[in-house]
Short mmCIF file of C-alpha atoms in Angstrom, two decimals:
data_model
loop_
_atom_site.label_atom_id
_atom_site.label_comp_id
_atom_site.label_asym_id
_atom_site.label_seq_id
_atom_site.Cartn_x
_atom_site.Cartn_y
_atom_site.Cartn_z
CA UNK A 1 14.54 22.13 -62.47
CA UNK A 2 16.93 24.87 -63.66
CA UNK A 3 19.93 22.67 -62.90
CA UNK A 4 18.48 19.78 -64.91
CA UNK A 5 17.99 22.18 -67.83
CA UNK A 6 21.56 23.44 -67.58
CA UNK A 7 22.92 19.89 -67.45
CA UNK A 8 20.80 18.79 -70.42
CA UNK A 9 21.83 21.84 -72.45
CA UNK A 10 25.57 21.63 -71.80
CA UNK A 11 25.70 17.85 -72.30
CA UNK A 12 23.60 17.84 -75.48
CA UNK A 13 25.38 20.76 -77.13
CA UNK A 14 28.82 19.41 -76.20
CA UNK A 15 27.98 15.90 -77.41
CA UNK A 16 26.93 17.34 -80.76
CA UNK A 17 30.15 19.37 -80.92
CA UNK A 18 32.14 16.17 -80.39
CA UNK A 19 30.86 14.89 -83.75
CA UNK A 20 32.86 17.72 -85.33
CA UNK A 21 35.86 17.46 -83.03
CA UNK A 22 36.42 13.69 -83.10
CA UNK A 23 37.37 13.54 -86.81
CA UNK A 24 39.81 16.41 -86.26
CA UNK A 25 41.28 14.64 -83.21
CA UNK A 26 41.68 11.43 -85.24
CA UNK A 27 43.32 13.41 -88.02
CA UNK A 28 45.71 15.00 -85.52
CA UNK A 29 46.78 11.73 -83.87
CA UNK A 30 47.20 10.12 -87.31
CA UNK A 31 49.76 12.83 -88.13
CA UNK A 32 47.70 14.39 -90.93
CA UNK A 33 48.09 18.12 -90.40
CA UNK A 34 46.29 19.28 -93.55
CA UNK A 35 43.86 21.88 -92.31
CA UNK A 36 42.72 25.40 -93.05
CA UNK A 37 44.66 28.37 -91.71
CA UNK A 38 41.96 30.98 -91.06
CA UNK A 39 43.96 33.18 -88.69
CA UNK A 40 47.40 32.86 -90.31
CA UNK A 41 49.22 30.74 -87.71
CA UNK A 42 49.74 27.68 -89.91
CA UNK A 43 47.71 24.56 -90.62
CA UNK A 44 49.11 22.40 -87.79
CA UNK A 45 48.58 24.98 -85.02
CA UNK A 46 45.11 25.73 -86.40
CA UNK A 47 44.22 22.03 -86.31
CA UNK A 48 45.59 21.73 -82.77
CA UNK A 49 43.51 24.69 -81.57
CA UNK A 50 40.41 23.32 -83.33
CA UNK A 51 40.90 19.97 -81.54
CA UNK A 52 41.11 21.78 -78.20
CA UNK A 53 37.98 23.80 -79.00
CA UNK A 54 35.89 21.06 -80.60
CA UNK A 55 37.03 17.92 -78.74
CA UNK A 56 38.91 18.51 -75.48
CA UNK A 57 36.85 21.40 -74.10
CA UNK A 58 33.44 19.86 -74.94
CA UNK A 59 34.45 16.78 -72.93
CA UNK A 60 35.21 19.06 -69.98
CA UNK A 61 31.86 20.80 -70.44
CA UNK A 62 30.02 17.45 -70.53
CA UNK A 63 31.46 16.36 -67.20
CA UNK A 64 31.13 19.86 -65.80
CA UNK A 65 34.79 20.44 -64.97
CA UNK A 66 35.88 24.09 -65.15
CA UNK A 67 32.79 24.51 -67.32
CA UNK A 68 32.77 28.28 -67.73
CA UNK A 69 36.46 28.32 -68.62
CA UNK A 70 36.17 25.26 -70.90
CA UNK A 71 33.31 26.80 -72.89
CA UNK A 72 35.43 29.81 -73.92
CA UNK A 73 37.86 28.05 -76.35
CA UNK A 74 34.91 26.38 -78.05
CA UNK A 75 33.13 29.72 -78.40
CA UNK A 76 36.29 31.28 -79.84
CA UNK A 77 36.69 28.37 -82.28
CA UNK A 78 33.10 28.85 -83.44
CA UNK A 79 33.60 32.61 -83.78
CA UNK A 80 36.60 31.96 -86.03
CA UNK A 81 34.59 29.42 -88.03
CA UNK A 82 31.56 31.68 -88.39
CA UNK A 83 33.17 35.07 -88.88
CA UNK A 84 36.50 34.23 -90.54
CA UNK A 85 36.59 30.76 -92.13
CA UNK A 86 33.04 31.04 -93.48
CA UNK A 87 32.87 34.84 -93.74
CA UNK A 88 32.18 34.82 -97.49
CA UNK A 89 29.77 31.87 -97.34
CA UNK A 90 25.99 32.22 -97.32
CA UNK A 91 24.33 32.51 -93.93
CA UNK A 92 23.05 28.93 -94.09
CA UNK A 93 26.63 27.66 -94.22
CA UNK A 94 27.88 29.67 -91.26
CA UNK A 95 24.67 29.29 -89.26
CA UNK A 96 25.77 26.09 -87.49
CA UNK A 97 28.98 27.69 -86.23
CA UNK A 98 27.05 30.74 -85.04
CA UNK A 99 24.50 28.58 -83.21
CA UNK A 100 27.31 26.75 -81.44
CA UNK A 101 28.91 30.12 -80.63
CA UNK A 102 25.69 31.30 -78.98
CA UNK A 103 25.32 28.00 -77.11
CA UNK A 104 28.84 27.98 -75.69
CA UNK A 105 28.71 31.67 -74.73
CA UNK A 106 25.47 30.84 -72.91
CA UNK A 107 27.19 27.96 -71.10
CA UNK A 108 30.09 30.24 -70.16
CA UNK A 109 27.67 32.82 -68.76
CA UNK A 110 25.32 30.47 -66.90
CA UNK A 111 27.79 27.85 -65.70
CA UNK A 112 27.20 24.12 -65.30
CA UNK A 113 24.55 23.98 -62.59
CA UNK A 114 24.73 21.61 -59.64
CA UNK A 115 24.86 18.42 -61.73
CA UNK A 116 28.54 18.73 -62.54
CA UNK A 117 31.96 18.23 -61.05
CA UNK A 118 32.04 22.00 -60.41
CA UNK A 119 28.62 21.88 -58.62
CA UNK A 120 27.91 25.58 -58.99
#
């Protein structure tokens, strides 16, 4: 039963994250690099890293491939969103990023379960 719970959690959370990552991915492949620069590396690199964290890595988490490793960039992306990009915003604004941060740290700690490519 634990493995079903882990699979449900990682798939559901990652699928929801994809709704944030897909528009950024589409923006990236369209060549539109307008994006925030919360850590001072430039808009294009920030967009690229956000696409990795919000689109590429959640796909890996869904299928359960290198799940613990793949959850880390998403957690970092959400930490940047919650603590840097939305630092001055009210808690209700940053709450979603913080919830995703907690979820992906949990996935990184617990792993994918047996219903994954990793099967651990």
